[in-house]
């Protein structure tokens, strides 16, 4: 049965932990892998990707012309590093990016269902993507905004910014690897710094093994998140560190992409509530006098299968 938000301890935990849910995805505007030549693989190595991206990190760009990318689509769930941002419900999103040589700037918008009840999630990103020694780097900064929050909590909302560095490399014709690191000085405006390190691998099926005009890519990645202490009004304790992982396959036909993917994390159901502030959390878990005195448990961090479809235009 859904548990209403009530009591000082639950309000404090909710405000403290909903911030973590909003926060650290390495790759939305700063990291999707490229789609080289049509019908290019749409399977980015997602190092904890946030919703939607118009980015092609190793795509050749003109040094003298302004170029644009866009995409839009729908997913059965919006998973962020092993946790849902849409209460395990469907989500839609769109993205737009402009590039001039190695420089880029872009924005995304996605539907979410978070404890602070924002109208949407918006990102604004900018950075540079140089190629050094056969590695496609991405160095960028992203601002995450959650307009229309009806329950902004004690920190007056969960907007925050994050810096990212990522590198992608091809090994031979079909194999790809990627790794990255992200840092925020106050993840989701909690006062706690956050760090995230991730690595992944991708394999693009040879063209002669798949039907004409179809590209198929298999990708998998894992990442580790750890945090500093939150502000005193949010309890002053650190958010729980944890591992997340995902694996799946992406099919690309011209501008259309379909991704089928499994996500999971090692967060316990009790720490899932501490991390997400799930308003539907239930009693019955192990109590922690500091972080979870009522022993509330959440299913927002468990194993999840997601189907996602989108159109991409470069």
Coordinates of C-alpha atoms in Angstrom, one line a residue:
X1 CA 0.0 0.0 0.0
X2 CA 1.3 3.4 -0.9
X3 CA 2.6 5.3 2.2
X4 CA 1.8 9.0 2.4
X5 CA 4.6 11.4 3.1
X6 CA 4.3 12.3 6.7
X7 CA 6.4 12.8 9.8
X8 CA 9.6 14.9 10.2
X9 CA 11.9 12.0 9.7
X10 CA 10.3 10.8 6.4
X11 CA 10.1 14.4 5.1
X12 CA 13.8 14.8 5.8
X13 CA 14.8 11.5 4.2
X14 CA 12.6 12.3 1.2
X15 CA 14.1 15.7 0.7
X16 CA 17.6 14.4 1.2
X17 CA 17.4 11.4 -1.0
X18 CA 15.2 12.5 -4.0
X19 CA 18.2 14.6 -4.9
X20 CA 20.3 11.6 -5.5
X21 CA 17.8 10.1 -7.9
X22 CA 18.0 13.2 -10.1
X23 CA 21.6 13.2 -10.4
X24 CA 24.8 11.9 -12.3
X25 CA 24.2 10.3 -15.7
X26 CA 27.4 10.7 -17.6
X27 CA 26.3 10.6 -21.2
X28 CA 23.2 12.4 -22.2
X29 CA 24.6 15.5 -24.0
X30 CA 28.1 14.6 -23.1
X31 CA 28.5 11.1 -24.2
X32 CA 26.6 8.9 -26.7
X33 CA 28.8 7.0 -29.1
X34 CA 28.7 7.8 -32.7
X35 CA 26.8 6.5 -35.7
X36 CA 29.4 6.4 -38.3
X37 CA 27.9 5.8 -41.8
X38 CA 24.4 4.8 -42.7
X39 CA 22.9 2.6 -41.4
X40 CA 25.1 3.4 -38.5
X41 CA 24.9 1.6 -35.1
X42 CA 22.6 3.4 -32.8
X43 CA 23.9 1.5 -29.8
X44 CA 25.8 4.0 -27.7
X45 CA 27.9 2.7 -24.8
X46 CA 25.8 4.2 -22.0
X47 CA 27.9 5.1 -19.0
X48 CA 24.7 5.7 -17.0
X49 CA 23.0 7.7 -19.8
X50 CA 20.3 10.2 -18.9
X51 CA 17.3 10.0 -21.1
X52 CA 17.9 11.3 -24.5
X53 CA 20.9 12.5 -26.5
X54 CA 21.5 14.2 -29.8
X55 CA 25.3 13.7 -29.5
X56 CA 27.7 11.7 -31.7
X57 CA 31.0 11.8 -29.8
X58 CA 33.2 10.4 -32.6
X59 CA 31.3 11.7 -35.6
X60 CA 33.4 13.7 -38.0
X61 CA 32.4 17.4 -37.8
X62 CA 33.2 20.4 -40.0
X63 CA 35.6 23.0 -38.7
X64 CA 33.9 25.7 -40.8
X65 CA 30.2 24.9 -40.7
X66 CA 27.6 24.8 -38.0
X67 CA 25.9 21.4 -37.7
X68 CA 22.8 20.2 -35.9
X69 CA 21.5 16.9 -34.4
X70 CA 18.1 16.1 -33.0
X71 CA 16.2 13.1 -31.6
X72 CA 12.9 12.2 -30.0
X73 CA 11.3 9.0 -28.7
X74 CA 9.6 7.0 -26.0
X75 CA 10.7 4.5 -23.4
X76 CA 8.8 2.0 -21.2
X77 CA 10.8 3.2 -18.2
X78 CA 13.3 6.0 -17.5
X79 CA 16.2 4.3 -15.8
X80 CA 19.1 6.3 -14.4
X81 CA 22.1 4.2 -13.1
X82 CA 19.9 1.4 -11.9
X83 CA 17.1 3.6 -10.5
X84 CA 13.9 4.7 -12.1
X85 CA 13.1 8.4 -12.8
X86 CA 9.6 7.7 -13.9
X87 CA 8.2 5.5 -11.1
X88 CA 8.6 2.5 -13.5
X89 CA 6.2 4.1 -15.9
X90 CA 6.7 5.2 -19.6
X91 CA 8.6 8.4 -20.4
X92 CA 9.1 10.6 -23.5
X93 CA 12.0 12.8 -24.4
X94 CA 13.6 15.0 -27.0
X95 CA 17.1 16.5 -27.6
X96 CA 18.8 19.1 -29.8
X97 CA 22.5 19.8 -30.3
X98 CA 24.5 22.3 -32.3
X99 CA 28.2 21.7 -33.2
X100 CA 31.0 23.7 -34.7
X101 CA 34.1 21.7 -35.1
X102 CA 34.9 20.1 -31.7
X103 CA 32.7 22.6 -29.8
X104 CA 29.1 21.7 -28.9
X105 CA 26.1 22.9 -27.0
X106 CA 22.7 21.3 -26.6
X107 CA 19.6 20.7 -24.5
X108 CA 17.3 17.8 -23.7
X109 CA 13.8 17.5 -22.2
X110 CA 12.2 14.4 -20.6
X111 CA 9.2 13.5 -18.6
X112 CA 9.9 12.3 -15.0
X113 CA 8.1 11.3 -11.9
X114 CA 10.2 12.4 -8.9
X115 CA 9.3 13.0 -5.2
X116 CA 9.6 16.8 -5.7
X117 CA 7.0 16.6 -8.5
X118 CA 8.7 18.7 -11.2
X119 CA 7.0 19.3 -14.5
X120 CA 9.9 17.8 -16.5
X121 CA 13.7 17.3 -16.6
X122 CA 15.7 19.8 -18.7
X123 CA 19.4 19.7 -19.4
X124 CA 21.7 22.4 -20.8
X125 CA 25.2 21.3 -21.8
X126 CA 28.3 22.5 -23.5
X127 CA 31.8 21.4 -24.0
X128 CA 34.5 20.2 -26.4
X129 CA 35.1 16.8 -28.1
X130 CA 38.7 16.6 -29.3
X131 CA 40.3 13.5 -30.8
X132 CA 43.6 12.6 -29.2
X133 CA 45.7 9.5 -30.1
X134 CA 42.7 7.7 -31.6
X135 CA 40.5 8.4 -28.6
X136 CA 37.4 10.5 -28.9
X137 CA 37.3 12.7 -25.8
X138 CA 34.3 14.6 -24.4
X139 CA 34.9 17.3 -21.8
X140 CA 31.7 19.0 -20.8
X141 CA 29.5 20.7 -18.2
X142 CA 25.8 19.9 -17.8
X143 CA 23.1 21.8 -15.8
X144 CA 20.1 19.8 -14.7
X145 CA 16.9 21.7 -14.2
X146 CA 13.6 20.5 -12.8
X147 CA 11.0 23.3 -13.4
X148 CA 7.7 23.5 -11.6
X149 CA 8.6 21.5 -8.5
X150 CA 5.6 21.4 -6.2
X151 CA 7.5 20.0 -3.3
X152 CA 10.9 21.7 -3.5
X153 CA 11.9 20.6 0.0
X154 CA 14.4 22.1 2.4
X155 CA 16.9 22.9 -0.3
X156 CA 14.5 24.7 -2.5
X157 CA 14.7 22.4 -5.4
X158 CA 17.0 19.8 -6.9
X159 CA 18.7 21.7 -9.7
X160 CA 22.4 21.2 -10.0
X161 CA 25.4 21.0 -12.4
X162 CA 28.0 18.4 -13.2
X163 CA 31.3 18.2 -15.0
X164 CA 32.2 15.2 -17.1
X165 CA 35.2 13.7 -18.9
X166 CA 34.7 10.7 -21.2
X167 CA 36.8 8.8 -23.8
X168 CA 35.7 6.4 -26.5
X169 CA 37.8 4.3 -28.8
X170 CA 37.3 1.8 -31.6
X171 CA 39.3 -1.5 -31.4
X172 CA 39.3 -2.9 -34.9
X173 CA 36.2 -2.5 -37.1
X174 CA 33.5 -3.7 -34.8
X175 CA 34.6 -3.4 -31.1
X176 CA 34.3 -0.2 -29.1
X177 CA 35.2 0.7 -25.5
X178 CA 34.4 3.7 -23.4
X179 CA 35.2 5.1 -19.9
X180 CA 34.3 8.2 -18.0
X181 CA 34.2 10.2 -14.8
X182 CA 31.7 12.7 -13.5
X183 CA 31.8 15.1 -10.6
X184 CA 29.2 17.5 -9.0
X185 CA 29.9 19.7 -6.0
X186 CA 26.3 19.5 -4.8
X187 CA 24.4 16.7 -6.4
X188 CA 20.8 17.6 -6.8
X189 CA 21.4 20.6 -4.5
X190 CA 21.9 18.5 -1.4
X191 CA 25.3 19.9 -0.4
X192 CA 26.9 16.5 -1.0
X193 CA 29.6 16.1 -3.6
X194 CA 29.1 13.2 -6.0
X195 CA 31.5 11.2 -8.1
X196 CA 30.8 8.5 -10.7
X197 CA 33.2 6.3 -12.6
X198 CA 32.1 4.0 -15.4
X199 CA 33.3 1.8 -18.2
X200 CA 31.7 -0.1 -21.0
X201 CA 32.1 -2.1 -24.2
X202 CA 30.2 -2.4 -27.5
X203 CA 30.1 -4.7 -30.4
X204 CA 28.7 -3.8 -33.8
X205 CA 27.5 -6.7 -35.9
X206 CA 29.2 -7.0 -39.3
X207 CA 27.0 -5.8 -42.1
X208 CA 27.1 -9.1 -44.0
X209 CA 25.5 -10.8 -41.0
X210 CA 22.4 -8.7 -40.8
X211 CA 19.7 -7.6 -43.3
X212 CA 20.4 -4.7 -45.6
X213 CA 19.8 -1.2 -44.1
X214 CA 19.8 -2.6 -40.6
X215 CA 22.5 -2.2 -38.0
X216 CA 22.7 -4.2 -34.8
X217 CA 24.9 -3.4 -31.8
X218 CA 25.4 -5.0 -28.4
X219 CA 26.5 -2.9 -25.5
X220 CA 27.1 -3.3 -21.8
X221 CA 28.5 -1.0 -19.0
X222 CA 28.9 -0.7 -15.3
X223 CA 29.5 2.2 -13.0
X224 CA 30.2 3.1 -9.3
X225 CA 28.7 6.1 -7.5
X226 CA 30.0 7.5 -4.2
X227 CA 29.0 10.7 -2.3
X228 CA 30.0 13.2 0.4
X229 CA 27.8 14.3 3.3
X230 CA 24.6 16.1 2.7
X231 CA 23.7 19.5 4.3
X232 CA 22.8 19.4 8.0
X233 CA 19.1 20.1 7.4
X234 CA 19.0 16.9 5.3
X235 CA 20.5 14.8 8.0
X236 CA 24.2 15.3 7.4
X237 CA 24.9 11.7 6.4
X238 CA 26.3 10.6 3.0
X239 CA 24.1 9.0 0.4
X240 CA 24.8 5.2 -0.1
X241 CA 27.5 4.3 -2.5
X242 CA 26.5 1.6 -5.0
X243 CA 27.2 -0.2 -8.2
X244 CA 24.9 -0.3 -11.3
X245 CA 25.1 -2.2 -14.5
X246 CA 23.2 -2.6 -17.8
X247 CA 23.4 -4.6 -21.0
X248 CA 21.3 -4.7 -24.2
X249 CA 21.0 -4.6 -27.9
X250 CA 20.1 -1.7 -30.3
X251 CA 18.6 -2.1 -33.8
X252 CA 19.0 0.9 -36.2
X253 CA 17.1 1.3 -39.5
X254 CA 17.9 4.7 -41.1
X255 CA 16.7 7.2 -38.5
X256 CA 14.7 4.7 -36.4
X257 CA 16.3 3.1 -33.3
X258 CA 15.0 0.4 -31.0
X259 CA 16.9 -0.5 -27.8
X260 CA 16.1 -3.5 -25.5
X261 CA 18.0 -3.3 -22.2
X262 CA 18.4 -4.8 -18.8
X263 CA 19.3 -2.6 -15.8
X264 CA 20.2 -3.4 -12.2
X265 CA 22.1 -2.2 -9.1
X266 CA 23.3 -3.5 -5.8
X267 CA 21.3 -1.1 -3.7
X268 CA 19.2 -2.8 -1.0
X269 CA 15.5 -2.0 -0.8
X270 CA 16.2 0.1 2.3
X271 CA 19.0 2.1 0.8
X272 CA 16.9 2.4 -2.4
X273 CA 14.4 4.5 -0.3
X274 CA 17.3 6.5 1.3
X275 CA 18.7 7.2 -2.2
X276 CA 15.4 8.0 -4.0
X277 CA 12.9 9.2 -1.5
X278 CA 10.3 7.0 -3.1
X279 CA 6.9 8.3 -1.9
X280 CA 5.4 4.9 -2.3
X281 CA 8.0 3.2 0.0
X282 CA 6.6 0.6 2.4
X283 CA 7.6 -0.3 6.0
X284 CA 9.0 -3.7 6.8
X285 CA 12.7 -3.4 6.1
X286 CA 15.7 -3.2 8.4
X287 CA 15.8 0.0 10.4
X288 CA 18.8 2.3 10.5
X289 CA 18.5 4.9 13.3
X290 CA 20.4 7.5 11.2
X291 CA 19.4 7.0 7.6
X292 CA 16.2 5.0 7.7
X293 CA 14.7 4.9 11.2
X294 CA 11.3 3.5 9.9
X295 CA 12.9 0.7 7.8
X296 CA 11.1 1.8 4.6
X297 CA 11.8 -0.1 1.4
X298 CA 11.5 0.8 -2.2
X299 CA 11.4 -1.1 -5.5
X300 CA 12.8 1.9 -7.6
X301 CA 16.3 0.3 -7.8
X302 CA 15.7 -3.3 -8.7
X303 CA 16.3 -5.3 -11.9
X304 CA 14.3 -3.7 -14.8
X305 CA 13.9 -4.4 -18.5
X306 CA 13.3 -1.4 -20.7
X307 CA 12.3 -1.0 -24.3
X308 CA 13.1 2.4 -25.9
X309 CA 12.4 3.7 -29.4
X310 CA 13.5 6.9 -31.0
X311 CA 14.2 8.8 -34.2
X312 CA 17.6 10.4 -34.6
X313 CA 18.5 13.0 -37.2
X314 CA 22.0 14.3 -37.9

